[in-house]
Amino acid sequence: MSRWNVLVVGNGAREHALVWKLRQSPRVDHLFCAPGNGGTAVIAENVPIAANQVEALAAWSADNQIDLVVVGPEEPLALGLVDRLTRRGVRAFGPTAVAARIESSKSWAKSLMVEANVPTAAYAIFDDAVAAWEYARIQRYPLVLKADGLAAGKGVIIAMTPEEAKAAIRMALEERTFGEAGRTLVIEEFLAGEEMSLLAFVDGRTVAPLVPARDHKRVDDDDTGPNTGGMGAIAPSRLADRYGVEHLTSTILQPIASALADRGIPYHGVLYAGLMLTADGPRVLEFNCRLGDPETQVLLPLLDEDLVDLIEATATGQLTPGPVRARAGYRCGVVLASDGYPGAYPTGLPISGLDQVDDETLVFHAGTKLVDGLLLTAGGRVLTVVGHGETLAAARQHAYQNVEKIYFAGAHYRRDIGGREADQG
Ligand code: AMP
Ligand code: GLY
């Protein structure tokens, strides 16, 4: 068996988890991460190229005999990193730029959902402020306004009143606060319910789902405070049990994969459905063209298959239909964030206590860097600490016991990751 040199692109805890999982594969030889962080530096070699420098990444990969590039974030996918790698003959994991439009254009994703009969919020699309306001002022509130393009998680506004909608329309369509991403606005019905993430490997036609996961997007306990990149996750989430993963897959993920293949845009990679479980059934809030962060930090430890095997099957159209094999038990991942996050935050603060964490806890780094052997903060989300257990309650307890051992000035985290689901049994 020839072993592969693998490059992971990105610098978050998701990418540290990818590197960690790939390290376990007997099929991996040299492992690189671009640009990586203080955690990936220890188990792989960091390459100082930013994740959005797609031409430089493609050239470096070709020049350094890389056999596989695993792309973490959406931006390089939307910028066509996979297309460039393919042209250079380098294997890549992730969709092409055209297929990545499922995430990079919300209006495109919406029309695809309608065509494929996938349940989602009722919506309308505008690029003119007057027309948008004519529509918005007579809708039911709350009302949801979304920048069409990639806006780093900041492009969704939930307007409680017509005045707030008017301000959002002005910001997006007149003041161009979201830049090019906000040239077009999707205005949609507000959906109430519980949020859930369902991710699957897709090989063009066949869809192989992972266990359902649950993210926690608000910064403070009880889902209060501003939205963040995600403050923690648990898996498996039992919220979807009444529908079943197979049903959700066959009514949501499979129709999208088939519609894309029928349009001549076969999707290869991980397809992520952000769902709202409403009183009227599941509805899609959004699709992402990649693994989620922080979901990946709890999903990969549960994955009971070789990641290189899965990636190869995904690229070559050889996935086995049905759920991928999962380990028993639960995982709970708690994010430690810098003081002030998701607003402005300091960096360069020493992190201590990692040597106190028990051997069975996984600590995935995001905003960290190693300077002369010293680990310092370097971003908003700093670490994801993942505990495990036979029950969700035990996994939570394991995670929090270890979170408490880690210190940096101003560190904050939510105390209720997975709490509501654990209470429900
Ligand atoms: P998105 O980037 O589309 O996932 O939106 C970010 C967050 O906004 C979601 O995780 C939801 O919490 C919320 N959201 C988005 N769309 C809706 C909607 N139609 N109804 C209610 N909440 C929404
Ligand atoms: N966890 C949400 C995301 O990755 O977009």
XYZ file of C-alpha atoms and ligand atoms in Angstrom:
453
model
C 0.000 0.000 0.000
C 1.452 3.353 -0.967
C 1.134 5.970 1.727
C -0.034 9.475 0.971
C 1.347 12.896 1.765
C -1.628 14.902 2.956
C -2.199 18.639 3.322
C -5.054 19.967 5.469
C -6.092 23.550 4.642
C -7.297 25.839 7.448
C -6.312 26.952 10.932
C -9.224 26.191 13.237
C -10.057 23.456 15.703
C -11.895 21.685 12.868
C -8.604 21.404 10.999
C -6.737 20.261 14.124
C -9.372 17.528 14.476
C -8.898 16.567 10.807
C -5.128 16.356 11.290
C -5.638 14.293 14.464
C -7.959 11.862 12.674
C -5.724 11.582 9.595
C -2.725 10.840 11.868
C -4.494 7.619 12.864
C -4.650 6.373 9.297
C -2.027 3.823 8.240
C -2.429 5.300 4.751
C -0.949 8.690 5.700
C 2.761 9.411 5.404
C 3.702 13.095 5.777
C 1.022 15.388 7.129
C 0.964 19.169 6.617
C -1.421 21.935 7.650
C -1.692 25.352 5.984
C -1.499 27.630 7.816
C -2.324 25.511 10.890
C -2.068 26.570 14.537
C -0.238 25.742 17.774
C -1.960 22.358 17.955
C -1.386 21.193 14.397
C 2.283 22.225 14.732
C 2.781 19.354 17.187
C 1.319 16.514 15.083
C 1.890 17.864 11.564
C 4.111 20.361 9.805
C 2.612 23.827 9.460
C 2.995 25.521 6.075
C 2.780 29.328 6.185
C 0.208 29.844 3.417
C -3.182 31.350 4.298
C -6.283 29.279 3.541
C -7.559 31.783 0.958
C -4.298 31.887 -1.038
C -5.665 29.284 -3.409
C -3.134 29.653 -6.205
C -0.201 29.482 -3.776
C -1.718 26.411 -2.078
C -2.232 24.628 -5.386
C 1.306 25.404 -6.515
C 2.833 24.349 -3.187
C 0.900 21.077 -3.240
C 2.019 20.228 -6.754
C 5.639 21.146 -5.966
C 5.728 19.091 -2.760
C 4.325 15.768 -3.993
C 1.104 16.103 -2.033
C -1.227 13.183 -2.782
C -4.319 14.580 -1.105
C -5.515 18.036 -0.022
C -8.308 18.139 2.559
C -10.000 21.544 2.553
C -11.539 22.678 5.853
C -13.138 26.136 5.381
C -15.639 27.366 2.807
C -13.653 30.296 1.447
C -10.989 28.321 -0.464
C -13.721 25.999 -1.779
C -15.730 28.970 -3.068
C -12.534 30.407 -4.568
C -11.960 27.221 -6.558
C -9.081 25.559 -4.692
C -10.363 22.098 -5.602
C -10.664 23.050 -9.288
C -7.088 24.342 -9.300
C -5.718 21.253 -7.566
C -7.563 18.965 -9.968
C -6.085 20.831 -12.941
C -2.641 20.233 -11.477
C -3.373 16.557 -10.951
C -3.540 16.747 -7.153
C -6.348 14.797 -5.421
C -8.596 17.067 -3.356
C -11.359 16.558 -0.838
C -14.182 19.065 -1.184
C -16.598 20.330 -3.845
C -15.679 22.412 -6.885
C -16.406 26.154 -6.809
C -19.622 25.642 -8.761
C -20.877 22.946 -6.384
C -19.754 25.054 -3.384
C -22.368 27.617 -4.439
C -24.720 25.594 -2.245
C -23.074 27.645 0.525
C -21.605 30.661 -1.266
C -24.932 31.732 -2.784
C -27.959 31.424 -0.548
C -30.309 32.390 -3.399
C -28.847 29.634 -5.581
C -29.218 27.154 -2.714
C -32.822 28.239 -2.241
C -33.738 27.678 -5.883
C -32.068 24.279 -5.767
C -34.110 23.359 -2.689
C -37.325 24.373 -4.414
C -36.391 22.388 -7.519
C -35.507 19.329 -5.419
C -38.601 19.643 -3.245
C -36.551 20.037 -0.057
C -38.442 21.756 2.780
C -37.157 25.239 3.621
C -38.482 28.621 4.772
C -40.648 30.556 2.294
C -38.523 33.326 0.754
C -38.051 36.055 -1.804
C -34.898 37.490 -3.373
C -34.037 41.177 -3.924
C -31.235 43.343 -5.155
C -33.244 46.526 -5.062
C -33.890 48.270 -1.729
C -37.282 49.733 -2.689
C -38.660 46.385 -3.829
C -37.215 44.651 -0.767
C -38.941 47.124 1.543
C -42.264 46.863 -0.325
C -42.113 43.138 0.401
C -40.687 43.275 3.931
C -43.102 45.826 5.349
C -46.125 43.566 4.903
C -44.567 40.323 6.155
C -45.095 38.592 9.479
C -42.405 39.293 12.133
C -39.802 38.258 13.163
C -38.453 38.252 9.604
C -35.073 36.863 8.505
C -32.788 38.784 6.120
C -29.672 37.099 4.726
C -26.784 38.354 2.637
C -26.603 36.098 -0.404
C -22.857 35.463 -0.302
C -20.272 34.369 2.257
C -20.258 36.804 5.172
C -18.267 34.871 7.781
C -21.357 34.031 9.829
C -22.398 37.680 10.126
C -24.774 37.900 7.176
C -28.008 36.820 8.900
C -30.264 39.409 10.548
C -33.393 38.468 12.458
C -35.560 41.591 12.366
C -38.126 41.797 15.143
C -39.926 44.797 13.615
C -40.372 46.362 10.140
C -38.056 49.189 11.273
C -35.269 46.682 11.917
C -35.881 45.086 8.531
C -35.707 48.508 6.886
C -32.362 49.192 8.584
C -31.043 45.792 7.453
C -32.169 46.394 3.863
C -30.477 49.795 3.876
C -27.269 48.323 5.329
C -27.079 45.488 2.830
C -28.406 46.994 -0.392
C -27.510 50.697 -0.041
C -24.545 50.976 2.316
C -23.096 47.607 1.174
C -22.110 46.696 4.730
C -21.638 43.060 3.657
C -19.723 44.067 0.528
C -20.290 41.944 -2.557
C -21.760 39.180 -0.379
C -24.733 41.444 0.378
C -25.516 42.713 -3.134
C -28.427 40.311 -3.125
C -30.666 39.785 -0.139
C -32.687 36.691 0.682
C -35.690 37.565 2.844
C -37.312 34.580 4.463
C -39.874 33.407 6.944
C -38.726 33.024 10.571
C -38.724 29.388 11.703
C -39.120 28.453 15.362
C -37.833 25.160 16.755
C -34.682 23.268 17.664
C -31.573 23.509 15.472
C -29.640 20.455 14.378
C -26.735 19.760 12.021
C -26.799 16.776 9.690
C -23.589 16.155 7.752
C -22.890 13.526 5.133
C -20.177 12.364 2.783
C -21.435 12.678 -0.798
C -19.684 10.952 -3.724
C -21.674 12.510 -6.541
C -24.759 10.312 -6.104
C -24.459 8.318 -2.888
C -24.997 9.970 0.491
C -23.467 8.544 3.696
C -24.609 10.521 6.760
C -22.737 10.991 10.028
C -24.602 10.973 13.337
C -26.606 14.172 13.928
C -24.862 16.926 15.869
C -25.893 20.068 17.635
C -24.014 23.357 17.563
C -24.466 26.216 20.078
C -24.102 29.464 18.149
C -24.883 32.163 20.719
C -22.068 33.342 22.934
C -23.863 33.037 26.299
C -25.757 30.386 28.210
C -29.411 29.705 27.371
C -28.776 30.802 23.770
C -28.424 34.491 24.605
C -25.991 37.127 23.358
C -24.613 37.607 19.853
C -24.015 34.838 17.319
C -20.527 33.332 17.149
C -18.761 30.786 14.980
C -20.021 28.188 17.487
C -19.349 27.864 21.237
C -19.653 24.099 21.513
C -21.242 20.994 20.076
C -22.519 17.595 21.020
C -23.075 14.382 19.086
C -25.059 12.293 18.614
C -27.999 14.640 19.047
C -31.209 12.774 19.892
C -33.383 15.635 18.680
C -33.814 13.989 15.322
C -34.817 10.593 16.669
C -38.480 11.112 15.961
C -37.652 11.561 12.265
C -34.674 9.252 11.960
C -31.439 9.942 10.118
C -32.466 7.782 7.148
C -35.649 9.781 6.623
C -33.825 13.119 6.930
C -31.176 11.876 4.520
C -33.656 10.663 1.929
C -35.808 13.810 2.077
C -33.099 16.479 2.421
C -29.556 15.446 1.528
C -30.237 12.847 -1.172
C -32.558 15.067 -3.261
C -29.923 17.841 -3.247
C -27.132 15.454 -4.273
C -29.330 14.059 -7.041
C -30.441 17.511 -8.252
C -26.814 18.652 -8.455
C -25.762 15.517 -10.319
C -28.693 15.985 -12.721
C -27.567 19.563 -13.378
C -24.122 18.245 -14.296
C -22.585 19.540 -11.059
C -21.758 16.361 -9.146
C -21.045 17.105 -5.492
C -18.037 15.412 -3.930
C -17.236 16.200 -0.320
C -19.121 16.769 2.896
C -22.568 18.295 2.582
C -23.844 19.965 5.740
C -27.530 20.699 6.330
C -28.382 23.158 9.083
C -31.909 22.143 10.059
C -34.679 23.646 12.140
C -36.982 21.025 13.604
C -40.242 22.989 13.567
C -43.744 22.034 14.686
C -44.478 21.424 10.980
C -41.454 19.158 10.495
C -37.789 19.649 9.571
C -36.810 22.665 7.444
C -33.411 23.549 5.975
C -31.920 26.810 7.292
C -28.802 26.559 5.174
C -26.415 24.208 3.444
C -22.672 24.328 3.979
C -20.173 22.855 1.547
C -17.821 21.424 4.203
C -17.511 20.033 7.695
C -18.867 22.287 10.457
C -16.894 23.889 13.240
C -17.323 22.954 16.129
C -19.332 19.893 14.967
C -16.220 18.259 13.461
C -14.488 18.238 16.839
C -17.177 15.884 18.192
C -17.991 14.028 14.957
C -14.496 12.848 14.001
C -13.838 11.241 17.418
C -17.071 9.273 16.870
C -16.139 8.199 13.347
C -15.269 4.504 13.356
C -13.796 4.392 9.855
C -10.491 5.316 8.273
C -10.845 8.896 7.048
C -8.589 8.366 4.031
C -10.717 5.403 2.918
C -13.858 7.529 3.207
C -12.275 10.437 1.358
C -11.110 8.192 -1.455
C -14.566 6.620 -1.776
C -16.097 10.110 -1.825
C -13.790 11.250 -4.610
C -14.224 8.149 -6.766
C -17.968 7.551 -6.406
C -17.583 4.425 -4.272
C -19.261 5.306 -1.002
C -21.366 2.635 0.643
C -24.919 3.957 0.995
C -26.241 4.416 4.537
C -24.755 5.885 7.707
C -20.985 5.754 8.198
C -19.874 3.583 11.123
C -19.959 5.426 14.443
C -18.489 4.549 17.829
C -20.793 4.127 20.797
C -21.349 6.862 23.349
C -21.441 10.646 23.216
C -19.000 13.491 22.726
C -19.321 16.993 24.137
C -17.054 19.787 22.888
C -16.744 23.068 24.795
C -15.088 26.096 23.163
C -12.840 28.341 25.256
C -12.905 31.826 23.786
C -10.903 35.008 24.267
C -12.215 37.891 26.344
C -14.510 40.004 24.165
C -15.162 37.349 21.471
C -17.166 37.519 19.160
C -16.174 41.209 19.307
C -12.593 42.494 19.531
C -10.266 40.443 21.746
C -6.631 40.462 22.896
C -4.090 37.913 21.636
C -0.659 36.730 22.744
C -1.773 35.596 26.219
C -0.103 32.516 27.710
C -2.267 29.385 28.007
C -1.667 27.092 30.983
C -3.086 23.916 32.464
C -3.103 21.755 29.327
C -0.733 19.348 31.091
C -3.396 18.848 33.791
C -6.022 17.602 31.333
C -6.586 13.826 31.507
C -5.381 11.540 28.718
C -8.850 10.748 27.424
C -9.787 14.361 26.811
C -9.181 15.760 23.345
C -8.069 19.374 23.133
C -8.303 20.805 19.626
C -6.579 24.121 19.047
C -7.974 27.036 17.031
C -6.541 30.459 17.893
C -3.232 29.336 19.373
C 0.381 29.613 18.341
C 3.615 28.140 19.628
C 6.305 30.736 20.219
C 9.620 29.412 21.545
C 7.829 26.417 23.021
C 5.260 28.625 24.752
C 1.586 28.309 23.808
C -0.141 31.689 23.304
C -3.654 32.766 22.335
C -3.938 33.942 18.736
C -7.653 34.157 17.929
C -11.220 34.507 19.161
C -12.034 30.846 19.606
C -8.925 29.391 21.249
C -9.563 25.716 22.081
C -12.292 23.078 21.830
C -12.156 20.647 24.759
C -13.903 17.356 23.983
C -15.088 14.922 26.639
C -16.701 11.525 26.135
C -19.107 9.283 28.008
C -21.658 6.526 27.698
C -24.366 9.113 28.217
C -24.515 12.741 27.169
C -24.540 13.752 30.844
C -21.291 11.815 31.417
C -19.682 13.333 28.305
C -20.612 16.826 29.503
C -19.220 16.164 32.947
C -15.981 14.826 31.478
C -15.572 17.861 29.207
C -16.268 20.440 31.909
C -14.013 18.760 34.495
C -11.162 19.293 32.081
C -12.171 22.728 30.788
C -11.821 23.966 34.349
C -8.149 22.962 34.417
C -7.226 25.260 31.524
C -6.442 28.929 32.052
C -5.723 32.071 30.078
C -6.608 35.613 31.098
C -10.214 36.474 30.239
C -11.116 32.972 28.977
C -14.846 32.364 28.739
C -17.016 29.437 27.760
C -20.642 28.376 27.927
C -21.608 26.175 30.870
C -24.614 24.660 29.141
C -23.266 22.873 26.058
C -25.594 19.904 25.571
C -27.315 20.772 28.845
C -30.847 20.999 27.588
C -30.636 17.680 25.708
C -28.999 15.916 28.655
C -31.840 17.105 30.914
C -34.374 15.748 28.462
C -32.887 12.295 29.041
P -27.352 30.583 8.638
O -26.008 31.225 8.443
O -28.262 30.673 7.462
O -27.294 29.227 9.262
O -28.016 31.409 9.814
C -27.369 31.600 11.043
C -28.349 31.383 12.168
O -29.479 32.247 12.023
C -28.942 29.993 12.164
O -28.115 29.088 12.807
C -30.239 30.210 12.894
O -30.030 30.239 14.285
C -30.647 31.578 12.436
N -31.573 31.482 11.296
C -31.259 31.439 9.983
N -32.364 31.353 9.225
C -33.396 31.338 10.067
C -34.824 31.260 9.894
N -35.402 31.191 8.687
N -35.586 31.247 11.016
C -35.034 31.325 12.234
N -33.712 31.407 12.463
C -32.897 31.424 11.404
N -21.141 25.149 12.984
C -21.572 26.004 11.963
C -20.697 26.067 10.795
O -19.675 25.399 10.723
O -21.016 26.801 9.884
